[in-house]
Structures are given as structure tokens and as C-alpha cells.
Coordinates of C-alpha atoms and ligand atoms in Angstrom, one line a residue:
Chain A
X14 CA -30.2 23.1 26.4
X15 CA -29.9 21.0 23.2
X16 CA -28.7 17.9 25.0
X17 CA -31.3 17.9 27.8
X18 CA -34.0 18.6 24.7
X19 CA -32.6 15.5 23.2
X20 CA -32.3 13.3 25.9
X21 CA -36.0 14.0 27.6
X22 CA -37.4 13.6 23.8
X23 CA -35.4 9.8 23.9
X24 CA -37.1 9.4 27.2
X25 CA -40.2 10.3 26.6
X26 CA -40.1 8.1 23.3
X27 CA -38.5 5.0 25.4
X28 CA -41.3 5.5 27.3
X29 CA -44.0 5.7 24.4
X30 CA -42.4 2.2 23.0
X31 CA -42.3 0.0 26.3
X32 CA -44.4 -3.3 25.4
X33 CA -44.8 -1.7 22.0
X34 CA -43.8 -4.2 19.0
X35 CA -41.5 -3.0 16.4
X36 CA -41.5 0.1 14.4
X37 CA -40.0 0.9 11.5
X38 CA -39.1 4.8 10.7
X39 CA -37.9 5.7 7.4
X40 CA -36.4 9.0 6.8
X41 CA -36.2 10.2 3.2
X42 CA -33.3 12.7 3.2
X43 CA -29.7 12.3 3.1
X44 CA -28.8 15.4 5.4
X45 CA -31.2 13.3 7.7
X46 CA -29.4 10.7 8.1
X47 CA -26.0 13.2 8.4
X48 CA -28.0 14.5 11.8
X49 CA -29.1 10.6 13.0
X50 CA -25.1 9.4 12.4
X51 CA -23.6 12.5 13.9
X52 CA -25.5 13.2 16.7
X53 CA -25.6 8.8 16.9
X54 CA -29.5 9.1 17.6
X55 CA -30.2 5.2 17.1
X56 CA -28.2 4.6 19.9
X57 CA -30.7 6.7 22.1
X58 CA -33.7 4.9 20.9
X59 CA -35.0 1.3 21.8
X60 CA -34.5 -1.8 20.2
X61 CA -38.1 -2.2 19.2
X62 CA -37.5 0.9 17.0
X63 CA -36.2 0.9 13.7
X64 CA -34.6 4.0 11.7
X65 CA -33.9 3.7 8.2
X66 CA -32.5 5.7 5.2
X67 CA -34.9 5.9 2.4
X68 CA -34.0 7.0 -1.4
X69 CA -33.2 10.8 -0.2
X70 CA -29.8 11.1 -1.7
X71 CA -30.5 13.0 -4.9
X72 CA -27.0 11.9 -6.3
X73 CA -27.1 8.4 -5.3
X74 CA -30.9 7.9 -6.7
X75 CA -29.7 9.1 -10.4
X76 CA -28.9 6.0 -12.5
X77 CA -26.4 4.5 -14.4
X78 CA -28.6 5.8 -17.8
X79 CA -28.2 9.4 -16.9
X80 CA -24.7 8.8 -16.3
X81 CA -24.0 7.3 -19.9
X82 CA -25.5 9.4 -21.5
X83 CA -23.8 12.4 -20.0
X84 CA -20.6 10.8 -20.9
X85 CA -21.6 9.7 -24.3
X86 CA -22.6 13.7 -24.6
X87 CA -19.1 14.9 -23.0
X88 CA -16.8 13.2 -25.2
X89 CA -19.1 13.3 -28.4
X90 CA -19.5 17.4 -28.3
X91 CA -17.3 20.0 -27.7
X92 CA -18.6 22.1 -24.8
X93 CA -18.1 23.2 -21.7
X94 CA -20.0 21.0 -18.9
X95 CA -20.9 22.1 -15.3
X96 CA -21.7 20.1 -12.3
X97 CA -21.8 20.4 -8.7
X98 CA -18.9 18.4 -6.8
X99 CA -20.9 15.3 -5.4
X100 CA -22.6 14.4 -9.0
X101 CA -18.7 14.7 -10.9
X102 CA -17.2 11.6 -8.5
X103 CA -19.7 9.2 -9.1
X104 CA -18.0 6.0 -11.3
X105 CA -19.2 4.2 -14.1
X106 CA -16.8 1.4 -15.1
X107 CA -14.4 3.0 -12.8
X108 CA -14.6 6.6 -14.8
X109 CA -16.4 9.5 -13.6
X110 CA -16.7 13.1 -14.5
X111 CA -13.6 14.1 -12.6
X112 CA -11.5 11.6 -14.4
X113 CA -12.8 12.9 -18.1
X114 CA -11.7 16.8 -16.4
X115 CA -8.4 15.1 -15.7
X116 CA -8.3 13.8 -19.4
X117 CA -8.6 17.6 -20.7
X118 CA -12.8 17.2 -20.9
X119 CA -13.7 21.3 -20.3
X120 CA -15.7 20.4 -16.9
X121 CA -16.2 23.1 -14.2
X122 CA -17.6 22.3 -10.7
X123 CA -19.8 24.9 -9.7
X124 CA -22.1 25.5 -6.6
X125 CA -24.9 26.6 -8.0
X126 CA -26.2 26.8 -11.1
X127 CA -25.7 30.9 -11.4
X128 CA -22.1 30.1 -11.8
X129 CA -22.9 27.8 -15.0
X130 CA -25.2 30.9 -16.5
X131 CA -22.1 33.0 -15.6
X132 CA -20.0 30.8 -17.1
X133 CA -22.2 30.8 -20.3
X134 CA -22.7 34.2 -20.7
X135 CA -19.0 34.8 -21.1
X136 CA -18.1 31.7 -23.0
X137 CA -18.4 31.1 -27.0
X138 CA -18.8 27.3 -26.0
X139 CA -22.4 26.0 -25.3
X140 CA -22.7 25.3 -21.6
X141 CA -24.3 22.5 -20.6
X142 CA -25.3 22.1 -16.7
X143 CA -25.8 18.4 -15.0
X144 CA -29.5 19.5 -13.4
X145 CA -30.2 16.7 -10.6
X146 CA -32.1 17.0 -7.0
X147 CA -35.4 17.2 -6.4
X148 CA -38.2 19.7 -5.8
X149 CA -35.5 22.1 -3.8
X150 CA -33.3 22.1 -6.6
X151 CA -35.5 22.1 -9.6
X152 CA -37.0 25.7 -9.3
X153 CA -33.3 27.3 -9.3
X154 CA -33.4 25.0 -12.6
X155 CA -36.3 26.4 -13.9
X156 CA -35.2 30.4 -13.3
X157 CA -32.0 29.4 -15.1
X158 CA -33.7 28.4 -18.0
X159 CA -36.4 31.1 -17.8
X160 CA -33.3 33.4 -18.0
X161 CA -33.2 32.6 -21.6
X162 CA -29.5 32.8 -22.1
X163 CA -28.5 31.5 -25.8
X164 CA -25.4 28.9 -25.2
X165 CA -27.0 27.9 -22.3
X166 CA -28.5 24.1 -22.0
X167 CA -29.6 21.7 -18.9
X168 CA -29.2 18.0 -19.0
X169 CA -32.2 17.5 -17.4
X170 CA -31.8 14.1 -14.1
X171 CA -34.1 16.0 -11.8
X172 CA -37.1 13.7 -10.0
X173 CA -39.7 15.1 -8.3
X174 CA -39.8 13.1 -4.7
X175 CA -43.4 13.3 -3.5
X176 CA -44.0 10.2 -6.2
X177 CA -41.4 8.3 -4.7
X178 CA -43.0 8.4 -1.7
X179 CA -46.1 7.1 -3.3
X180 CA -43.9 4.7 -5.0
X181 CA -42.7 3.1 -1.3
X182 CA -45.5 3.6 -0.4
X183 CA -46.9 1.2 -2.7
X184 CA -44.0 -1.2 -2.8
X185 CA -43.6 -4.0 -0.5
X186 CA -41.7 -2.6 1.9
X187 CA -42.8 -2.4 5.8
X188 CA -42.5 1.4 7.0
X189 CA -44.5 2.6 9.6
X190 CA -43.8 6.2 9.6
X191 CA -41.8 8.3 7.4
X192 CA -40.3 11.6 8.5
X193 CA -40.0 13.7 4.8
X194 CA -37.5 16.0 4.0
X195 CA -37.8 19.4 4.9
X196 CA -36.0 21.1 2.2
X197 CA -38.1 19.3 -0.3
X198 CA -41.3 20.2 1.9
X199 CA -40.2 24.1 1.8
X200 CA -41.4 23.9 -1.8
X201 CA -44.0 21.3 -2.1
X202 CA -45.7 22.4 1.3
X203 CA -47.5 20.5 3.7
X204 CA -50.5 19.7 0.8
X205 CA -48.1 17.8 -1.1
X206 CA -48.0 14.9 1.1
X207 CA -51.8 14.3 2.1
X208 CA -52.9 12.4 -0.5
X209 CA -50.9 9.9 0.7
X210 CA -52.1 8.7 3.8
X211 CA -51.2 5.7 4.3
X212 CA -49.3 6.1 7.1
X213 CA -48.0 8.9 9.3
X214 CA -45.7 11.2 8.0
X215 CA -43.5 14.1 10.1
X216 CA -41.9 17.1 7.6
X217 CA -38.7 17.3 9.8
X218 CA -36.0 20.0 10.3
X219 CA -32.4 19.1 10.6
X220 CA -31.4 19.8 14.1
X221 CA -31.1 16.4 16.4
X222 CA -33.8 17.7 18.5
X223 CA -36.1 17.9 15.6
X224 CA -35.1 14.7 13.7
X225 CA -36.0 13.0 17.8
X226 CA -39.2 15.4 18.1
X227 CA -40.3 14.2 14.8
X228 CA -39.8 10.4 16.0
X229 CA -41.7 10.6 19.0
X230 CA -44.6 12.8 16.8
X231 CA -44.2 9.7 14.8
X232 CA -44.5 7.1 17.2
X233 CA -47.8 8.6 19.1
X234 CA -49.4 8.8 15.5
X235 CA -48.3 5.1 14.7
X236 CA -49.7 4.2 18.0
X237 CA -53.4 5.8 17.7
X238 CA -53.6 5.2 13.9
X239 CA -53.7 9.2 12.8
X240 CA -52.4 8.5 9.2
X241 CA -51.8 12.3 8.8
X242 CA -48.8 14.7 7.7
X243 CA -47.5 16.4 10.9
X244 CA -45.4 19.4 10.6
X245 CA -42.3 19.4 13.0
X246 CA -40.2 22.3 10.6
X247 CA -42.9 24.8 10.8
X248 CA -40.3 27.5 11.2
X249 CA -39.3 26.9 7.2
X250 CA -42.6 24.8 5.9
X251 CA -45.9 26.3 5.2
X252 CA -49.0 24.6 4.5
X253 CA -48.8 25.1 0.6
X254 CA -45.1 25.5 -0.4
X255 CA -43.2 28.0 -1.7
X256 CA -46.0 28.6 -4.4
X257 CA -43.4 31.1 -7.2
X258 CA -40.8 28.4 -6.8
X259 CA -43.6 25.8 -7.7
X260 CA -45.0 27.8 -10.4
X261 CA -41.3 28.3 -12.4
X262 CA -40.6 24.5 -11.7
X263 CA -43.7 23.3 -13.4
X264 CA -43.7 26.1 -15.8
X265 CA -40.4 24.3 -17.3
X266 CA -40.6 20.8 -16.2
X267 CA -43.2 18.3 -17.3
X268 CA -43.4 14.9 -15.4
X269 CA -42.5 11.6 -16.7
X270 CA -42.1 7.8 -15.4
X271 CA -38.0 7.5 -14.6
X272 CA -36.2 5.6 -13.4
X273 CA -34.3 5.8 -10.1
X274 CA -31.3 3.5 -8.8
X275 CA -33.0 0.9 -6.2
X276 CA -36.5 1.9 -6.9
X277 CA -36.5 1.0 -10.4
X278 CA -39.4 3.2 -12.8
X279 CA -41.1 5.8 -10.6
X280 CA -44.4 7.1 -12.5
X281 CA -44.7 10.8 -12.7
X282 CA -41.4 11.4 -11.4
X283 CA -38.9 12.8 -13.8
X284 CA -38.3 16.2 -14.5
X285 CA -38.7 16.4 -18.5
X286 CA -38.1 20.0 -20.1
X287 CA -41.2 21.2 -21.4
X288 CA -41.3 21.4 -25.2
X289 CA -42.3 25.0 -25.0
X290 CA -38.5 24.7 -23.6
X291 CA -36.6 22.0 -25.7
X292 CA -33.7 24.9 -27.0
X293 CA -32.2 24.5 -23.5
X294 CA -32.9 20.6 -23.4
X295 CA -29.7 19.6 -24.0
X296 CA -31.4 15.9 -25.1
X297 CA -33.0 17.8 -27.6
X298 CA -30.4 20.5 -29.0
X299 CA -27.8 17.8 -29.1
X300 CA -30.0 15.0 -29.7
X301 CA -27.9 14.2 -33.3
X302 CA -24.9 13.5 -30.9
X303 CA -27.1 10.3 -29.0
X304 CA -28.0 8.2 -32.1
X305 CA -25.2 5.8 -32.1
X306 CA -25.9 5.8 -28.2
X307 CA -25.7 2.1 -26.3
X308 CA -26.6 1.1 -22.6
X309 CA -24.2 -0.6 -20.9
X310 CA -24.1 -2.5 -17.9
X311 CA -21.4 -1.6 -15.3
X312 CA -19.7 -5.0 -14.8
X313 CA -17.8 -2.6 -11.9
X314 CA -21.3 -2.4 -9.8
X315 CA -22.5 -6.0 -9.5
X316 CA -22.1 -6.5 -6.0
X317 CA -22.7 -3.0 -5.4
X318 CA -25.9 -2.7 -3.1
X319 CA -26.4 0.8 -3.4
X320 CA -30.1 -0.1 -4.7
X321 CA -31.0 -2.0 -1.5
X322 CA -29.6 0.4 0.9
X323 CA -32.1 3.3 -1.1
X324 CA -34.8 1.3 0.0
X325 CA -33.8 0.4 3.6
X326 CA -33.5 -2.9 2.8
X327 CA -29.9 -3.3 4.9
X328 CA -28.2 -0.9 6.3
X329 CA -24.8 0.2 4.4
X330 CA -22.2 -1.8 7.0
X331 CA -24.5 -4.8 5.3
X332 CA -23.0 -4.5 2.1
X333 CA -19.7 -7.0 2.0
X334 CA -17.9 -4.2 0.0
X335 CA -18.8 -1.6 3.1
X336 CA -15.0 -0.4 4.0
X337 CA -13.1 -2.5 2.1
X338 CA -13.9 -2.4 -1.7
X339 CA -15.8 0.7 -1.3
X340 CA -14.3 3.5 0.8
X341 CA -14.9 7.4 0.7
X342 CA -11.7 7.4 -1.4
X343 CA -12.1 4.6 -3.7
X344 CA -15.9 4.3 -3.9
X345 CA -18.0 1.6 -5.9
X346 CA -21.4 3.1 -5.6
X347 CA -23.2 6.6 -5.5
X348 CA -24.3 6.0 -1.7
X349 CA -20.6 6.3 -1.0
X350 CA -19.7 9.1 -2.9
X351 CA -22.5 11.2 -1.9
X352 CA -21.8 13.2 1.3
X353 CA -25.6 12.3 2.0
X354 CA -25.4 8.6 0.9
X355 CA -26.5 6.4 3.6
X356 CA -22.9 4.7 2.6
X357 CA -21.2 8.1 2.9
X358 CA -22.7 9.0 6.2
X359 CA -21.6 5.8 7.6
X360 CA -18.4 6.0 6.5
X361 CA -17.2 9.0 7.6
X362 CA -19.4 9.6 11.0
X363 CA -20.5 6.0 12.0
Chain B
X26 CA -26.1 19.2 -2.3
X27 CA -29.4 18.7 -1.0
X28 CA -27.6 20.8 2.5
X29 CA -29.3 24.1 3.3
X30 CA -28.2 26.8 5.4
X31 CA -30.4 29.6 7.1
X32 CA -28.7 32.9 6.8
X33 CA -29.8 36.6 7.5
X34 CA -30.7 39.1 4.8
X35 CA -27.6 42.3 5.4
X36 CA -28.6 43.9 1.9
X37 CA -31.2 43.4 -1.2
X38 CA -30.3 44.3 -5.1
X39 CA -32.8 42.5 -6.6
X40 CA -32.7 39.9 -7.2
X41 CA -29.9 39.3 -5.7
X42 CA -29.3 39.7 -1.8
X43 CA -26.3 39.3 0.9
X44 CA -27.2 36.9 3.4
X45 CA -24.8 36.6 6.1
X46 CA -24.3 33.0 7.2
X47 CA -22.3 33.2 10.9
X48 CA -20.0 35.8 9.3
X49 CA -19.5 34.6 6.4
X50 CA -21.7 36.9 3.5
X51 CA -22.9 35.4 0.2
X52 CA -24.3 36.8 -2.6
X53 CA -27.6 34.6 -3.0
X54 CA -30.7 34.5 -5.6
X55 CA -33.8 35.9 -4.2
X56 CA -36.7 36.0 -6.5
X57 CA -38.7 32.9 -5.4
X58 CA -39.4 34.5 -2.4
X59 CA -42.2 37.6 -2.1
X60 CA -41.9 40.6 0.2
X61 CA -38.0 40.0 1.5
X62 CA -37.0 42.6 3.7
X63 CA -33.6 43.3 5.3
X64 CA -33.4 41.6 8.8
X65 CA -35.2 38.7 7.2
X66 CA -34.0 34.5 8.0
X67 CA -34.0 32.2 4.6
X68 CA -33.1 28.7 3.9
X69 CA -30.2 29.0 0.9
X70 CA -29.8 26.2 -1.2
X71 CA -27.2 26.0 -3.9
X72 CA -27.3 29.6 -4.1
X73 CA -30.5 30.8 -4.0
X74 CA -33.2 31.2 -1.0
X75 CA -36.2 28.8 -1.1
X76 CA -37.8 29.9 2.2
X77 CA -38.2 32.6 4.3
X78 CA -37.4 31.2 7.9
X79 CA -39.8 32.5 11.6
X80 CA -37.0 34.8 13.1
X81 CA -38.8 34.7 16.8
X82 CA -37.9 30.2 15.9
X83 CA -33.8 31.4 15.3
X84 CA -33.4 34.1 17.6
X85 CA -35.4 32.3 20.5
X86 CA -34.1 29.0 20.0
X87 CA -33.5 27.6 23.4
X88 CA -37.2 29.4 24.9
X89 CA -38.9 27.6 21.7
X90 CA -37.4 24.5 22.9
X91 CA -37.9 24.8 26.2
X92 CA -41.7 25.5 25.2
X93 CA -41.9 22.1 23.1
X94 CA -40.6 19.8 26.3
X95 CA -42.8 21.6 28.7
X96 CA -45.9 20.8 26.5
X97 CA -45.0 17.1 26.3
X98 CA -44.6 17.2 29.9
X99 CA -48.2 18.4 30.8
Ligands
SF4_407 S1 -20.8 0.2 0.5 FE1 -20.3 0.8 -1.6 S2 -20.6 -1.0 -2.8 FE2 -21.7 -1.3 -0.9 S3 -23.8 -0.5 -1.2 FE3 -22.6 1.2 -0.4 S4 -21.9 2.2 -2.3 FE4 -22.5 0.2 -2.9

């Protein structure tokens, strides 16, 4: 079933794209471009039609500032810090979280941010979690904190998406179409996106056949001009969202302008702990610990492209490191420590 | 991190439920979603359900599909 599914939907779009001049497609999720690399969907679409990976990687996106400053918080404060798997392998001058774990820094991987309050409410220590990802990941953020536990504190690298979409939108970058994440849509809705209409957009589930259903939606709309959000994932996407997971994430979270590796300052787009909230802000409760705190460049990263592949500039087999510098085992940048960097993806299903 | 996984609803404690994903059961978070009942899809992500999921889309997957390509054919 699924592979005749697939293969009419590349059909029908072969068809739709005859005489056609080119298209580019930019997907915004990394567990996209997991489904387009393992299922090797660009090989069943036409030349005149482009697919690229946007800045959907919530790991790869976070920059090298976050990442100093959790460090600089790790080994200036005694605590215990918890953060999921993906986040603790990312370098910077060659060192990441695992390699301060290694060096006897208390740092627990956890899957979900439960296990850090779990960890807290037994612990004497104050716990401090790494919050990143977007608007799926934020509200679980928000209930955590809402939970009020004492020794508990978040380190706050969340960014709200829909504003980088705005932001590329905006930037001068040629995309035709976008097809936007469906995990993020479960909890921004539908609405979130219409303001921005621009250009056609398709809220995508994960399967092949919707990632190639969403493409040919996408193409049609291209082709007659309807600059309107489509739904392909209604089974998991309503119109408005998941309105009480939206209500606790901006309950907690206030937006500000951060910035995000590749796209550089994205207005309105960083999750900043509300005031009414700053005991869990671990910026603010440990805030004594960041005044001799410097920025650094990572000499390590120069020739790293990470940035560029975020913004579909080249595709990750253009970088000159891709497979010989930087490898899943001994990676230079985010996108290939990420199991949804573009880099990643390639890497181990290309 | 940003994976998600649909799984049925075996058993609610609020608000806490075990969702059975392909055998394997999970304790997951369930109070950003209203009205869950037992029998019930959701989308987990890192540990907690964002979504309720259309149980006629998972259990009827192939005749859904089917349904789509037929329509494009017309
Ligand atoms: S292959 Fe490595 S060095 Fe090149 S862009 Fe990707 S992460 Fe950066």
C-alpha cells in the first residue's frame, strides 16, 4: 500500500512539474528530513524540483552563546545539570557536555524533563535542566516550572519557530513553498502560520506518503498562486493548536530577539522566563556566577558550515569537512551531532 | 529530540497515563490534553502527550490512503 501511495503521489507530481521551471521546497523539521533521506524521496522527484532543509534542528539552531554560558555555569557552580542526549554531544573548542560528565561534572542525561524534576526532588543539589526545542517542547518546560519545585531551575535556549519562519521568510533566500513541522503545528495550530502568507505552506506528518502528499499540495498551490497554509497532518493538527499547552508556555515564557546559528538575531523568538518566574531562571538565580563571563569564538568551527546548511544554502555533502573532518563520531558542528541535523541525516542514511 | 511517537492510552492516573507504543508501555504526562479517555491515540514527545491523534486515521490507515489517491485521481 504505502509504496504504491508513494509512487502514484511522485507520478502525479512528475506530472504537475513537466515544462514547469524550478521550485524550491524547504522543509523546516529535522525528523523531515530523517523521512526524505530514508525513504530517499529526492530521488523520486524531478530535477526541476528542489528539496531543502531549513533551520528545523532544535539542537543544531542553539548557538555557541548558549553553549558558553552553560559551561561557564557548569564548572563555576556546584549542581547537578540535566540534558537530553543530542544537546550533551555538541563541541565547543572540542569540549562538550559529555566530556565535562567524563571530567566528574554531576551531568545526567534524561529523556524528558520529569526525570530532571525527579531528580530534583530527591537531590540536596539545585538541578538545573538545559531547556531547548521549540513550541513542542516548551510547554513540557512551562508545567515543570509551574510545578514549583524549590532546587529546581531551567536554563532557558528555547525559540519559538513560527518567527523563524517570518525571519526566512523575510531574508533573501528563494523558497517557494515550505512544508512546516507538524509537531511544532500540534501546538501552534493551523492560525499560527497565516499571517504569513507569503507563500504556500503544507503542516506535514512524518510518514513518506505525507512528506510526498504535502509536495504535490505544495506544488499545485505554487502553480495557481494560493499563498495559503494547507493542512496535510490533520489527523494530529487542529486549526488552533493545543490551546492548554499554549496557555502554560506563554504563561512562563516571554519572547525576546535571539539569536540562532545560521539565521543570526530572530525578533520575537527566544523563550525568556517570565519575571513573575525568575527563581527557576537559572540566568537569574545564578546570575552572580556570569559576571566574569567572556564570549569566545570557536577557532574549532571556522570552516564549519553548519549556518549555511540551516538555511538551505548547500546541502551538507557541500561542506569540504562533510565525511572527513566531521563524521557522526568525531563531529565539528551541531548539524552532525544532531540525529535531525541535515549533516546527521546524511551521514548516517544518505 | 524533536521525534514523536503516537501511542495508545491502556490506563489514566492523572496526570499521568500508560500509553502503549507497539508493545512497549510508558508512563507519559497527560495534562495538556482535555477529555483523555482510555482507547485514545496521542502524539508523545519527550514524555508527555501534545496531541490527541483521529483513531479512524491510525486504525484505517491503508483505506485513508487509498481514499487520498482515489481523490487525486478524479
Ligand atoms: S559537515 Fe560538519 S563541519 Fe560541515 S557543515 Fe555539517 S556539521 Fe559543519
Amino acid at each position: 500500500m504505502r509504496a504504491k501511495v508513494i509512487s502514484t503521489l511522485a507520478e502525479e507530481i512528475k506530472e504537475e512539474m513537466d515544462g514547469f521551471d524550478e521550485i524550491k521546497i524547504m522543509h523546516l523539521c529535522g525528523t523531515h528530513e530523517d523521512t526524505i533521506t530514508r525513504y530517499n524521496l529526492r530521488s523520486l522527484l524531478p530535477k526541476n524540483l528542489k528539496l531543502l532543509s531549513g533551520p528545523g534542528c532544535p539542537v543544531c539552531i542553539i548557538p555557541d552563546y548558549d553553549l558558553q554560558l552553560v559551561f561557564h555555569l557548569i564548572k563555576s557552580s556546584n549542581i547537578i545539570f540535566t540534558t537530553f542526549g543530542d544537546m550533551a554531544r555538541v563541541p565547543f573548542e572540542g569540549k562538550s557536555l559529555f566530556y565535562f560528565k567524563s571530567k566528574g561534572y554531576d551531568i545526567k542525561i534524561v529523556y524528558s524533563i520529569f526525570d530532571a524534576l525527579e531528580i530534583a526532588k530527591i537531590s540536596d543539589k539545585p538541578v538545573v535542566h538545559f531547556g531547548i526545542g521549540f513550541e513542542t517542547t516548551m510547554p513540557s518546560t512551562a508545567l515543570a516550572i509551574l510545578d514549583g519545585i524549590e532546587n529546581f531551575y531551567v536554563f532557558s535556549s528555547h525559540r519559538f519557530f513560527v518567527p523563524a519562519v517570518e525571519h526566512l521568510l523575510s531574508a533573501n533566500i528563494k523558497i517557494d513553498g515550505f512544508i512546516n513541522p507538524g509537531h511544532v503545528s500540534t501546538i501552534v495550530g493551523v492560525r499560527a502560520y497565516e499571517k504569513l502568507n507569503k507563500i504556500p505552506q503544507v503542516i506535514a506528518g512524518f510518514e513518506p506518503e505525507d512528506v510526498m502528499l504535502a509536495i504535490y499540495q505544495l506544488v499545485k498551490a505554487i502553480k495557481n498562486g494560493e499563498n495559503k497554509v494547507f493542512n496535510e497532518y490533520k489527523r494530529a493538527v487542529k486549526y488552533e493548536g493545543n490551546l492548554k499547552a499554549q496557555e502554560a508556555m506563554n504563561e512562563v515564557f516571554r519572547r525576546q530577539s535571539w539569536e540562532w546559528r545560521g539565521l543570526g538575531v530572530v525578533k520575537n523568538s527566544g523563550g525568556k522566563i517570565r519575571k513573575k518566574y525568575e527563581d527557576f531562571d537559572a540566568l537569574k538565580a545564578f546570575e552572580d556566577v556570569f559576571t566574569d563571563f567572556e564570549v569566545k569564538e570557536d577557532s574549532k568551527k571556522r570552516a564549519c558550515r553548519c549556518g549555511d546548511v540551516l538555511k538551505g544554502l548547500i546541502e551538507p555533502s557541500d561542506c569540504p569537512l562533510f565525511m572527513k573532518a566531521c563524521n557522526p563520531k568525531n563531529p565539528v558542528g551541531p548539524c552532525m551531532v544532531s540525529v535531525e541535523g541535515a549533516c546527521n541525516i546524511w551521514a548516517r542514511l544518505g | 529530540m524533536c521525534l514523536a511517537v503516537i501511542g495508545k492510552v491502556e490506563s489514566i492516573e492523572y496526570p499521568f497515563a500508560t500509553v502503549d507504543f507497539r508493545g512497549t508501555k510508558k508512563r507519559i504526562r497527560i495534562d495538556l490534553i482535555d477529555d483523555l479517555k482510555i482507547g485514545e491515540y496521542v502524539l508523545v514527545h519527550v514524555g508527555f502527550a501534545i496531541q490527541k491523534v483521529d483513531s479512524r486515521e491510525v486504525e484505517e490507515y491503508d483505506k485513508v490512503w487509498s481514499d487520498v489517491i482515489s481523490n487525486l485521481q478524479l
